[in-house]
Amino acid sequence: MEEQQRITFVTMATAMVCLMGVHGDVQPQREFDLQRFAGKWYRVGLAYDSPGFTAPYRDKLRVSMGILNPQTNGDVNLTMWTQRSTGCRSKLYTYEKTAIPGAFTYFSTRHNKVKDITVVETNYNEYALVLKHKKMDREYTQVALYGRSQKVKPEVIQKFKDFATSHGFPKDAILTPPPAGSSLSMDTHTDTNSPYISRLSAVRLKADSV
């Protein structure tokens, strides 16, 4: 009886470790190169299993565009543009470097929480898999697929879906939104502080608080 209780306890402990390890067992891209990762990216896929991420919002989701600008101290500024029915809106994120290349943190003023950002896999010139982790009243995780263009190869989409399902996301929580309109064109959205796009004409956009 005592042995059976011990086995049951070990089984339960193992299950808890597995649940807690959904985020902890993910490692960033080996030999991550921030300078190669910089520049323009489109978010072309999103896996997010949250009660607040309701069907009406999912149906309206479109590809969004970001400009990633490394800072001299190793931190990163990311400006994301999202197409809305009222026009194009932008958000500015500052990701702070950690001791591990490819792993960052940032403080969300919206949720008053520190969140983790991990670049799980990228080939720099085509796609990137990025994991976002946050602890609130429960733990939430997002997986995003980024592309250098609004369209990526089918095998890249499948890689993203396989990664998401392997980390417990149900299929209906894995989205590949349709392309955005011309309002997300690189010719009309720039960051004048970014050396990667300074050659383009600037359009002033209102940045929302993160």
mmCIF file of C-alpha atoms in Angstrom:
data_model
loop_
_atom_site.group_PDB
_atom_site.id
_atom_site.type_symbol
_atom_site.label_atom_id
_atom_site.label_comp_id
_atom_site.label_asym_id
_atom_site.label_seq_id
_atom_site.Cartn_x
_atom_site.Cartn_y
_atom_site.Cartn_z
ATOM 1 C CA MET A 1 0.000 0.000 0.000
ATOM 2 C CA GLU A 2 2.827 2.324 0.942
ATOM 3 C CA GLU A 3 4.627 1.508 -2.312
ATOM 4 C CA GLN A 4 1.455 2.206 -4.319
ATOM 5 C CA GLN A 5 1.065 5.608 -2.639
ATOM 6 C CA ARG A 6 4.685 6.408 -3.436
ATOM 7 C CA ILE A 7 4.170 5.493 -7.108
ATOM 8 C CA THR A 8 1.001 7.598 -7.243
ATOM 9 C CA PHE A 9 2.827 10.587 -5.742
ATOM 10 C CA VAL A 10 5.705 10.232 -8.204
ATOM 11 C CA THR A 11 3.248 10.007 -11.118
ATOM 12 C CA MET A 12 1.430 13.158 -9.997
ATOM 13 C CA ALA A 13 4.693 15.012 -9.464
ATOM 14 C CA THR A 14 5.889 14.003 -12.910
ATOM 15 C CA ALA A 15 2.668 15.248 -14.476
ATOM 16 C CA MET A 16 3.038 18.601 -12.700
ATOM 17 C CA VAL A 17 6.604 18.943 -13.923
ATOM 18 C CA CYS A 18 5.469 18.225 -17.484
ATOM 19 C CA LEU A 19 2.782 20.910 -17.271
ATOM 20 C CA MET A 20 5.184 23.438 -15.793
ATOM 21 C CA GLY A 21 7.807 22.567 -18.398
ATOM 22 C CA VAL A 22 5.800 23.676 -21.432
ATOM 23 C CA HIS A 23 7.735 26.922 -21.347
ATOM 24 C CA GLY A 24 10.860 25.875 -19.473
ATOM 25 C CA ASP A 25 11.996 23.209 -21.950
ATOM 26 C CA VAL A 26 12.027 25.616 -24.904
ATOM 27 C CA GLN A 27 15.505 26.827 -25.841
ATOM 28 C CA PRO A 28 16.322 29.836 -28.033
ATOM 29 C CA GLN A 29 17.927 29.637 -31.461
ATOM 30 C CA ARG A 30 21.504 28.410 -31.188
ATOM 31 C CA GLU A 31 24.131 31.117 -31.726
ATOM 32 C CA PHE A 32 21.379 33.705 -32.094
ATOM 33 C CA ASP A 33 22.511 36.754 -34.095
ATOM 34 C CA LEU A 34 20.482 39.842 -33.210
ATOM 35 C CA GLN A 35 21.847 41.954 -36.058
ATOM 36 C CA ARG A 36 20.777 39.370 -38.635
ATOM 37 C CA PHE A 37 17.385 39.145 -36.942
ATOM 38 C CA ALA A 38 16.778 42.899 -37.117
ATOM 39 C CA GLY A 39 14.558 44.646 -39.643
ATOM 40 C CA LYS A 40 11.095 44.034 -41.026
ATOM 41 C CA TRP A 41 8.934 41.062 -40.029
ATOM 42 C CA TYR A 42 5.295 40.121 -40.607
ATOM 43 C CA ARG A 43 3.341 38.108 -38.038
ATOM 44 C CA VAL A 44 1.735 35.474 -40.258
ATOM 45 C CA GLY A 45 0.726 32.919 -37.625
ATOM 46 C CA LEU A 46 -0.474 32.950 -34.025
ATOM 47 C CA ALA A 47 -1.267 30.220 -31.501
ATOM 48 C CA TYR A 48 -3.066 31.549 -28.442
ATOM 49 C CA ASP A 49 -5.307 29.503 -26.175
ATOM 50 C CA SER A 50 -6.930 32.105 -23.942
ATOM 51 C CA PRO A 51 -10.581 32.517 -22.849
ATOM 52 C CA GLY A 52 -10.343 36.216 -23.718
ATOM 53 C CA PHE A 53 -9.294 35.503 -27.289
ATOM 54 C CA THR A 54 -12.856 35.128 -28.512
ATOM 55 C CA ALA A 55 -14.145 34.036 -31.912
ATOM 56 C CA PRO A 56 -15.110 37.546 -33.144
ATOM 57 C CA TYR A 57 -11.566 38.774 -32.515
ATOM 58 C CA ARG A 58 -10.010 35.740 -34.162
ATOM 59 C CA ASP A 59 -12.119 36.284 -37.278
ATOM 60 C CA LYS A 60 -10.912 39.880 -37.590
ATOM 61 C CA LEU A 61 -7.229 39.046 -37.132
ATOM 62 C CA ARG A 62 -4.967 40.035 -40.027
ATOM 63 C CA VAL A 63 -1.258 39.844 -40.712
ATOM 64 C CA SER A 64 0.585 42.583 -38.803
ATOM 65 C CA MET A 65 3.956 44.144 -39.535
ATOM 66 C CA GLY A 66 6.859 44.903 -37.210
ATOM 67 C CA ILE A 67 10.182 46.705 -37.366
ATOM 68 C CA LEU A 68 12.806 45.325 -34.993
ATOM 69 C CA ASN A 69 15.564 47.776 -34.114
ATOM 70 C CA PRO A 70 18.496 46.620 -31.885
ATOM 71 C CA GLN A 71 19.870 49.122 -29.393
ATOM 72 C CA THR A 72 23.520 49.632 -28.493
ATOM 73 C CA ASN A 73 23.005 48.097 -25.028
ATOM 74 C CA GLY A 74 21.647 44.830 -26.457
ATOM 75 C CA ASP A 75 17.973 45.633 -25.899
ATOM 76 C CA VAL A 76 15.507 45.695 -28.791
ATOM 77 C CA ASN A 77 12.775 48.127 -29.806
ATOM 78 C CA LEU A 78 9.918 46.576 -31.743
ATOM 79 C CA THR A 79 7.219 48.664 -33.398
ATOM 80 C CA MET A 80 4.206 46.640 -34.533
ATOM 81 C CA TRP A 81 1.587 47.938 -36.957
ATOM 82 C CA THR A 82 -1.851 46.315 -37.053
ATOM 83 C CA GLN A 83 -4.630 46.988 -39.513
ATOM 84 C CA ARG A 84 -7.962 47.845 -37.884
ATOM 85 C CA SER A 85 -11.339 48.882 -39.249
ATOM 86 C CA THR A 86 -10.591 52.405 -38.014
ATOM 87 C CA GLY A 87 -7.185 52.489 -39.690
ATOM 88 C CA CYS A 88 -3.660 51.398 -38.885
ATOM 89 C CA ARG A 89 -2.493 51.383 -35.256
ATOM 90 C CA SER A 90 0.976 50.959 -33.808
ATOM 91 C CA LYS A 91 2.472 49.697 -30.560
ATOM 92 C CA LEU A 92 6.015 50.087 -29.321
ATOM 93 C CA TYR A 93 7.639 47.297 -27.310
ATOM 94 C CA THR A 94 11.038 47.420 -25.625
ATOM 95 C CA TYR A 95 12.553 43.982 -25.094
ATOM 96 C CA GLU A 96 15.346 43.777 -22.545
ATOM 97 C CA LYS A 97 18.212 41.401 -23.159
ATOM 98 C CA THR A 98 18.970 38.520 -20.815
ATOM 99 C CA ALA A 99 22.145 36.509 -20.258
ATOM 100 C CA ILE A 100 20.917 34.078 -22.950
ATOM 101 C CA PRO A 101 21.077 35.263 -26.594
ATOM 102 C CA GLY A 102 17.646 35.024 -28.190
ATOM 103 C CA ALA A 103 15.793 35.346 -24.876
ATOM 104 C CA PHE A 104 14.308 38.676 -23.781
ATOM 105 C CA THR A 105 11.903 40.094 -21.214
ATOM 106 C CA TYR A 106 9.598 43.084 -21.272
ATOM 107 C CA PHE A 107 7.260 44.777 -18.831
ATOM 108 C CA SER A 108 3.658 45.054 -19.975
ATOM 109 C CA THR A 109 2.011 48.196 -18.645
ATOM 110 C CA ARG A 110 -1.313 46.779 -19.784
ATOM 111 C CA HIS A 111 -1.074 43.709 -17.535
ATOM 112 C CA ASN A 112 1.504 45.090 -15.052
ATOM 113 C CA LYS A 113 3.530 41.915 -15.561
ATOM 114 C CA VAL A 114 6.946 40.895 -16.856
ATOM 115 C CA LYS A 115 6.737 38.620 -19.903
ATOM 116 C CA ASP A 116 9.326 36.395 -21.540
ATOM 117 C CA ILE A 117 10.108 36.431 -25.255
ATOM 118 C CA THR A 118 12.124 33.592 -26.813
ATOM 119 C CA VAL A 119 13.222 33.331 -30.434
ATOM 120 C CA VAL A 120 12.893 29.567 -30.734
ATOM 121 C CA GLU A 121 13.952 29.088 -34.354
ATOM 122 C CA THR A 122 14.811 31.292 -37.320
ATOM 123 C CA ASN A 123 16.746 31.182 -40.566
ATOM 124 C CA TYR A 124 16.835 35.017 -40.500
ATOM 125 C CA ASN A 125 15.867 35.594 -44.144
ATOM 126 C CA GLU A 126 12.535 33.754 -44.272
ATOM 127 C CA TYR A 127 10.821 32.853 -40.980
ATOM 128 C CA ALA A 128 11.006 32.919 -37.192
ATOM 129 C CA LEU A 129 9.173 31.024 -34.439
ATOM 130 C CA VAL A 130 8.760 33.165 -31.327
ATOM 131 C CA LEU A 131 7.312 32.144 -27.968
ATOM 132 C CA LYS A 132 5.782 34.616 -25.512
ATOM 133 C CA HIS A 133 5.154 33.534 -21.936
ATOM 134 C CA LYS A 134 3.361 35.387 -19.141
ATOM 135 C CA LYS A 135 2.207 34.517 -15.621
ATOM 136 C CA MET A 136 -1.074 36.084 -14.562
ATOM 137 C CA ASP A 137 -3.866 34.365 -12.633
ATOM 138 C CA ARG A 138 -2.699 31.377 -14.664
ATOM 139 C CA GLU A 139 0.115 30.826 -17.112
ATOM 140 C CA TYR A 140 -0.480 31.826 -20.718
ATOM 141 C CA THR A 141 1.733 31.097 -23.664
ATOM 142 C CA GLN A 142 1.640 32.384 -27.216
ATOM 143 C CA VAL A 143 3.518 31.093 -30.230
ATOM 144 C CA ALA A 144 3.924 33.424 -33.191
ATOM 145 C CA LEU A 145 5.196 32.749 -36.685
ATOM 146 C CA TYR A 146 6.947 35.658 -38.376
ATOM 147 C CA GLY A 147 7.931 35.951 -42.007
ATOM 148 C CA ARG A 148 10.028 38.415 -43.958
ATOM 149 C CA SER A 149 7.015 38.708 -46.276
ATOM 150 C CA GLN A 150 3.262 38.260 -45.793
ATOM 151 C CA LYS A 151 3.442 34.803 -47.371
ATOM 152 C CA VAL A 152 5.685 31.937 -46.278
ATOM 153 C CA LYS A 153 6.161 28.429 -47.637
ATOM 154 C CA PRO A 154 3.607 25.717 -46.737
ATOM 155 C CA GLU A 155 6.313 23.696 -44.998
ATOM 156 C CA VAL A 156 7.047 26.672 -42.728
ATOM 157 C CA ILE A 157 3.357 26.943 -41.841
ATOM 158 C CA GLN A 158 3.348 23.223 -41.046
ATOM 159 C CA LYS A 159 6.462 23.616 -38.882
ATOM 160 C CA PHE A 160 4.666 26.322 -36.901
ATOM 161 C CA LYS A 161 1.528 24.205 -36.476
ATOM 162 C CA ASP A 162 3.538 21.137 -35.414
ATOM 163 C CA PHE A 163 5.444 23.191 -32.843
ATOM 164 C CA ALA A 164 2.213 24.660 -31.439
ATOM 165 C CA THR A 165 0.400 21.325 -31.179
ATOM 166 C CA SER A 166 3.464 19.697 -29.594
ATOM 167 C CA HIS A 167 3.193 22.291 -26.827
ATOM 168 C CA GLY A 168 -0.444 21.627 -26.092
ATOM 169 C CA PHE A 169 -2.300 24.119 -28.277
ATOM 170 C CA PRO A 170 -5.608 22.822 -29.680
ATOM 171 C CA LYS A 171 -6.022 23.111 -33.430
ATOM 172 C CA ASP A 172 -8.704 25.810 -33.161
ATOM 173 C CA ALA A 173 -6.251 28.009 -31.239
ATOM 174 C CA ILE A 174 -3.716 27.976 -34.097
ATOM 175 C CA LEU A 175 -4.382 30.736 -36.611
ATOM 176 C CA THR A 176 -2.857 31.800 -39.916
ATOM 177 C CA PRO A 177 -4.619 35.116 -40.635
ATOM 178 C CA PRO A 178 -5.107 36.469 -44.154
ATOM 179 C CA PRO A 179 -2.732 39.137 -45.513
ATOM 180 C CA ALA A 180 -3.359 42.743 -44.560
ATOM 181 C CA GLY A 181 -4.117 45.454 -47.066
ATOM 182 C CA SER A 182 -1.784 47.992 -48.615
ATOM 183 C CA SER A 183 -1.844 50.054 -45.406
ATOM 184 C CA LEU A 184 0.885 47.749 -44.079
ATOM 185 C CA SER A 185 3.141 48.457 -47.036
ATOM 186 C CA MET A 186 6.748 49.170 -46.167
ATOM 187 C CA ASP A 187 6.518 52.305 -48.302
ATOM 188 C CA THR A 188 4.028 53.892 -45.905
ATOM 189 C CA HIS A 189 5.272 52.793 -42.459
ATOM 190 C CA THR A 190 8.696 53.673 -41.180
ATOM 191 C CA ASP A 191 10.582 54.354 -37.997
ATOM 192 C CA THR A 192 12.860 57.330 -38.464
ATOM 193 C CA ASN A 193 15.132 56.112 -35.642
ATOM 194 C CA SER A 194 15.784 52.782 -37.350
ATOM 195 C CA PRO A 195 18.876 52.506 -39.547
ATOM 196 C CA TYR A 196 17.191 49.643 -41.422
ATOM 197 C CA ILE A 197 14.505 51.819 -42.975
ATOM 198 C CA SER A 198 15.833 55.372 -42.806
ATOM 199 C CA ARG A 199 15.924 55.515 -46.605
ATOM 200 C CA LEU A 200 12.117 55.524 -46.737
ATOM 201 C CA SER A 201 9.768 58.473 -46.222
ATOM 202 C CA ALA A 202 8.286 58.619 -42.693
ATOM 203 C CA VAL A 203 4.643 58.573 -41.742
ATOM 204 C CA ARG A 204 3.766 59.665 -38.247
ATOM 205 C CA LEU A 205 1.595 57.153 -36.364
ATOM 206 C CA LYS A 206 0.144 57.293 -32.883
ATOM 207 C CA ALA A 207 1.783 54.700 -30.627
ATOM 208 C CA ASP A 208 -0.424 52.978 -28.065
ATOM 209 C CA SER A 209 0.838 52.046 -24.618
ATOM 210 C CA VAL A 210 1.940 48.420 -24.414
#
